[in-house]
Amino acid sequence: MTTTLQPLTGKRVILLGGSSGIGLATAKMAAAEGATVVIVSGNRHRVDQALKELPEGSEGYAVDLGKEENIRDFFSSTGRFDHLVYSAGENLVLSPIAQTDIRQAQEFLTIRFWGAFAAVKYSAQLINEGGSIGLTSGVASFRPGAGWSMASAICGAMEGFVRAMAVELSPIRVNCVVPGVIRTPLWDSMDPLERDKLFNQVSNNSLVKRVGLPDDVAEGFLYLMKQRNGTGQSLLIDGGAVLV
């Protein structure tokens, strides 16, 4: 049987949010399959540290993804490439709506949604034939909990955006990965005891009885790069969280 998956050998993959967590795990997997990877993050130190974990020839840039002009300027000098992955986001903060500062909540959209929007806006014309865009959502859009108002809103907006871009940017494939709770540095702003309580609860309630790891989600991003026929889709990688 002939495989329908495209190899990544010789492909160029740009990962915004690629210096840690899911982004770095995806960069490592893509590089291991022969891709040249370019990682982008707002923190120069984290970029430099991540490059030490990637093969020679990998590139890394410090770009403030909260500003449209910075994203525009970055893509003005990248040249053509094959796949875009956007997984950037700040530390998660959960709060009941009655205790939510709306102005502060609006800031969560800056990198997670508007940064992705700008990345697609300025990169789409640079993507080679057969290429793809992979964005990041989350299970809060399918199964929100108390305190997840902003997370749910952002994830729902991202999935709608993905479908719209799949139509508008055809034949570029545009999809998103929808992780459940994943053990990454994004949870570091939580009180350690509360974070451990959350992870234990997720593990106990999960159908697979474990908390997801960055590699689990990275495998999803690689699949979306390599497959040929799926676009406008949201790929759930959540340990069955939406089913229980």
Short mmCIF file of C-alpha atoms in Angstrom, two decimals:
data_model
loop_
_atom_site.label_atom_id
_atom_site.label_comp_id
_atom_site.label_asym_id
_atom_site.label_seq_id
_atom_site.Cartn_x
_atom_site.Cartn_y
_atom_site.Cartn_z
CA MET A 1 0.00 0.00 0.00
CA THR A 2 1.30 3.45 -0.89
CA THR A 3 1.32 5.89 2.02
CA THR A 4 -0.55 9.18 1.59
CA LEU A 5 1.57 10.99 4.16
CA GLN A 6 4.08 13.49 2.81
CA PRO A 7 7.62 13.23 4.21
CA LEU A 8 9.07 16.23 6.03
CA THR A 9 12.57 15.70 4.69
CA GLY A 10 13.80 18.95 3.20
CA LYS A 11 10.75 20.92 4.31
CA ARG A 12 11.03 24.23 6.17
CA VAL A 13 8.81 24.58 9.22
CA ILE A 14 8.30 27.84 11.11
CA LEU A 15 7.03 27.49 14.69
CA LEU A 16 5.78 30.57 16.54
CA GLY A 17 5.89 29.71 20.22
CA GLY A 18 8.57 27.14 19.43
CA SER A 19 10.96 27.71 22.33
CA SER A 20 9.19 25.60 24.96
CA GLY A 21 6.36 23.20 25.66
CA ILE A 22 4.29 21.99 22.73
CA GLY A 23 6.08 24.22 20.21
CA LEU A 24 9.54 22.95 21.10
CA ALA A 25 8.35 19.33 21.15
CA THR A 26 6.93 19.84 17.64
CA ALA A 27 10.16 21.45 16.45
CA LYS A 28 12.18 18.49 17.74
CA MET A 29 9.91 15.95 16.05
CA ALA A 30 9.90 17.82 12.75
CA ALA A 31 13.68 18.16 12.82
CA ALA A 32 14.03 14.44 13.60
CA GLU A 33 12.08 13.71 10.42
CA GLY A 34 14.42 15.82 8.31
CA ALA A 35 12.78 19.24 8.35
CA THR A 36 14.65 22.50 8.82
CA VAL A 37 13.00 24.29 11.73
CA VAL A 38 12.72 27.97 12.59
CA ILE A 39 11.55 28.74 16.11
CA VAL A 40 10.18 32.09 17.24
CA SER A 41 9.46 33.32 20.76
CA GLY A 42 9.35 36.60 22.64
CA ASN A 43 12.15 35.58 24.99
CA ARG A 44 15.69 35.59 23.55
CA HIS A 45 17.10 33.46 26.38
CA ARG A 46 14.49 30.74 25.87
CA VAL A 47 15.14 30.78 22.13
CA ASP A 48 18.87 30.31 22.69
CA GLN A 49 18.27 27.49 25.18
CA ALA A 50 15.87 25.75 22.79
CA LEU A 51 18.36 25.94 19.93
CA LYS A 52 20.77 23.89 22.03
CA GLU A 53 18.20 21.05 21.89
CA LEU A 54 17.74 21.27 18.11
CA PRO A 55 20.01 20.13 15.28
CA GLU A 56 22.65 22.33 13.72
CA GLY A 57 21.13 24.52 11.05
CA SER A 58 18.00 25.28 13.06
CA GLU A 59 17.15 28.98 13.34
CA GLY A 60 15.73 30.97 16.24
CA TYR A 61 14.39 34.51 16.50
CA ALA A 62 13.11 36.65 19.36
CA VAL A 63 9.92 38.39 18.26
CA ASP A 64 7.24 40.01 20.42
CA LEU A 65 4.18 38.21 19.04
CA GLY A 66 1.85 40.63 20.79
CA LYS A 67 2.50 43.28 18.13
CA GLU A 68 1.24 42.95 14.56
CA GLU A 69 4.08 45.01 13.10
CA ASN A 70 6.67 42.66 14.60
CA ILE A 71 5.00 39.65 13.01
CA ARG A 72 4.73 41.49 9.70
CA ASP A 73 8.42 42.42 9.79
CA PHE A 74 9.45 38.88 10.68
CA PHE A 75 7.67 37.33 7.73
CA SER A 76 8.94 40.05 5.39
CA SER A 77 12.41 38.50 5.72
CA THR A 78 11.78 34.76 6.12
CA GLY A 79 11.40 33.78 2.49
CA ARG A 80 9.28 30.84 1.40
CA PHE A 81 8.56 27.84 3.62
CA ASP A 82 6.30 24.81 3.87
CA HIS A 83 4.49 24.65 7.20
CA LEU A 84 3.48 27.15 9.89
CA VAL A 85 2.74 26.09 13.46
CA TYR A 86 1.40 28.61 15.97
CA SER A 87 1.36 27.49 19.59
CA ALA A 88 2.31 30.72 21.39
CA GLY A 89 0.50 31.69 24.56
CA GLU A 90 1.07 33.23 27.95
CA ASN A 91 0.53 31.53 31.32
CA LEU A 92 -3.04 30.45 31.90
CA VAL A 93 -5.14 32.15 34.59
CA LEU A 94 -8.58 30.77 35.45
CA SER A 95 -11.19 32.82 37.30
CA PRO A 96 -14.98 32.98 37.73
CA ILE A 97 -16.58 35.63 35.54
CA ALA A 98 -17.63 37.67 38.59
CA GLN A 99 -13.95 38.04 39.50
CA THR A 100 -12.66 38.63 35.96
CA ASP A 101 -11.18 42.00 35.04
CA ILE A 102 -12.38 42.48 31.46
CA ARG A 103 -9.47 44.66 30.39
CA GLN A 104 -7.03 42.08 31.71
CA ALA A 105 -9.03 39.30 30.07
CA GLN A 106 -8.81 41.09 26.72
CA GLU A 107 -5.03 40.77 26.90
CA PHE A 108 -5.31 36.97 26.69
CA LEU A 109 -6.52 37.43 23.12
CA THR A 110 -3.45 39.42 22.11
CA ILE A 111 -0.99 36.55 21.66
CA ARG A 112 -3.29 33.53 21.64
CA PHE A 113 -5.73 34.78 19.00
CA TRP A 114 -4.60 38.03 17.37
CA GLY A 115 -0.99 36.83 17.19
CA ALA A 116 -2.16 33.74 15.29
CA PHE A 117 -4.41 35.91 13.11
CA ALA A 118 -1.47 38.16 12.18
CA ALA A 119 0.82 35.18 11.57
CA VAL A 120 -1.65 33.75 9.07
CA LYS A 121 -2.20 37.17 7.47
CA TYR A 122 1.47 37.77 6.77
CA SER A 123 2.66 34.23 6.06
CA ALA A 124 0.02 32.68 3.83
CA GLN A 125 1.50 34.02 0.58
CA LEU A 126 4.89 32.52 1.50
CA ILE A 127 3.73 28.92 1.96
CA ASN A 128 4.82 26.49 -0.73
CA GLU A 129 2.46 24.22 -2.66
CA GLY A 130 1.33 21.33 -0.47
CA GLY A 131 2.01 23.35 2.67
CA SER A 132 -0.12 23.87 5.74
CA ILE A 133 -0.98 26.05 8.70
CA GLY A 134 -1.45 24.47 12.12
CA LEU A 135 -2.99 26.55 14.93
CA THR A 136 -3.82 25.72 18.55
CA SER A 137 -7.15 25.58 20.33
CA GLY A 138 -8.17 23.63 23.43
CA VAL A 139 -10.94 21.46 24.85
CA ALA A 140 -12.41 24.42 26.74
CA SER A 141 -14.42 25.13 23.59
CA PHE A 142 -16.03 21.67 23.76
CA ARG A 143 -16.24 21.11 27.51
CA PRO A 144 -15.64 24.24 29.59
CA GLY A 145 -15.49 24.26 33.35
CA ALA A 146 -16.20 26.96 35.90
CA GLY A 147 -13.63 29.73 35.55
CA TRP A 148 -12.87 28.93 31.91
CA SER A 149 -14.83 31.77 30.31
CA MET A 150 -11.90 33.36 28.44
CA ALA A 151 -10.25 30.04 27.59
CA SER A 152 -13.51 28.77 26.11
CA ALA A 153 -14.11 31.98 24.16
CA ILE A 154 -10.61 32.01 22.69
CA CYS A 155 -10.73 28.35 21.70
CA GLY A 156 -14.12 28.73 20.05
CA ALA A 157 -12.90 31.78 18.14
CA MET A 158 -9.80 29.91 16.95
CA GLU A 159 -11.76 26.96 15.61
CA GLY A 160 -14.10 29.27 13.69
CA PHE A 161 -11.08 31.12 12.30
CA VAL A 162 -9.52 27.84 11.17
CA ARG A 163 -12.61 26.88 9.20
CA ALA A 164 -12.81 30.31 7.58
CA MET A 165 -9.13 30.26 6.59
CA ALA A 166 -9.40 26.74 5.16
CA VAL A 167 -11.95 28.15 2.71
CA GLU A 168 -10.24 31.48 2.04
CA LEU A 169 -6.66 30.22 1.68
CA SER A 170 -7.41 27.03 -0.29
CA PRO A 171 -5.50 24.97 -1.38
CA ILE A 172 -3.33 25.64 1.70
CA ARG A 173 -4.52 23.27 4.42
CA VAL A 174 -5.49 25.05 7.63
CA ASN A 175 -6.21 23.01 10.76
CA CYS A 176 -5.83 23.20 14.51
CA VAL A 177 -4.85 20.85 17.28
CA VAL A 178 -7.15 20.80 20.30
CA PRO A 179 -5.21 19.68 23.37
CA GLY A 180 -6.67 18.79 26.70
CA VAL A 181 -4.73 19.70 29.85
CA ILE A 182 -1.06 19.23 28.93
CA ARG A 183 1.81 19.32 31.41
CA THR A 184 3.67 22.39 30.09
CA PRO A 185 5.16 25.59 31.58
CA LEU A 186 1.90 27.43 30.76
CA TRP A 187 0.56 26.25 34.11
CA ASP A 188 3.49 27.61 36.09
CA SER A 189 1.58 30.71 37.19
CA MET A 190 -0.73 28.53 39.29
CA ASP A 191 -0.06 27.77 42.92
CA PRO A 192 1.97 24.51 42.84
CA LEU A 193 -0.48 22.72 45.12
CA GLU A 194 -3.45 23.79 43.01
CA ARG A 195 -1.60 22.79 39.83
CA ASP A 196 -0.82 19.33 41.20
CA LYS A 197 -4.44 19.00 42.29
CA LEU A 198 -5.56 19.88 38.76
CA PHE A 199 -3.16 17.39 37.15
CA ASN A 200 -4.22 14.62 39.54
CA GLN A 201 -7.89 15.33 38.88
CA VAL A 202 -7.33 15.30 35.12
CA SER A 203 -5.37 12.05 35.31
CA ASN A 204 -7.99 10.34 37.47
CA ASN A 205 -10.87 11.44 35.22
CA SER A 206 -9.12 10.80 31.93
CA LEU A 207 -10.08 7.77 29.89
CA VAL A 208 -6.37 7.06 29.37
CA LYS A 209 -5.54 7.74 33.06
CA ARG A 210 -2.70 10.20 32.43
CA VAL A 211 -2.08 13.89 31.88
CA GLY A 212 -1.04 14.74 28.34
CA LEU A 213 2.56 15.65 27.52
CA PRO A 214 3.90 18.03 24.85
CA ASP A 215 4.99 15.10 22.64
CA ASP A 216 1.38 13.89 22.47
CA VAL A 217 0.30 17.17 20.88
CA ALA A 218 3.44 17.46 18.73
CA GLU A 219 2.52 14.18 17.05
CA GLY A 220 -0.80 15.75 16.10
CA PHE A 221 0.88 18.75 14.52
CA LEU A 222 3.19 16.48 12.51
CA TYR A 223 0.24 14.45 11.27
CA LEU A 224 -1.54 17.62 10.13
CA MET A 225 1.58 18.69 8.22
CA LYS A 226 2.03 15.33 6.52
CA GLN A 227 -1.54 14.35 5.62
CA ARG A 228 -2.90 15.67 2.33
CA ASN A 229 -6.68 15.84 2.49
CA GLY A 230 -7.88 17.25 5.79
CA THR A 231 -8.48 20.98 6.13
CA GLY A 232 -10.63 23.15 8.37
CA GLN A 233 -10.45 20.44 11.03
CA SER A 234 -9.95 20.47 14.80
CA LEU A 235 -7.90 17.47 15.94
CA LEU A 236 -8.74 16.52 19.54
CA ILE A 237 -5.85 15.18 21.64
CA ASP A 238 -7.37 15.20 25.08
CA GLY A 239 -7.25 11.72 26.61
CA GLY A 240 -11.01 11.49 26.10
CA ALA A 241 -11.74 14.54 28.26
CA VAL A 242 -14.76 15.64 26.24
CA LEU A 243 -16.37 12.23 26.68
CA VAL A 244 -16.49 12.13 30.48
#
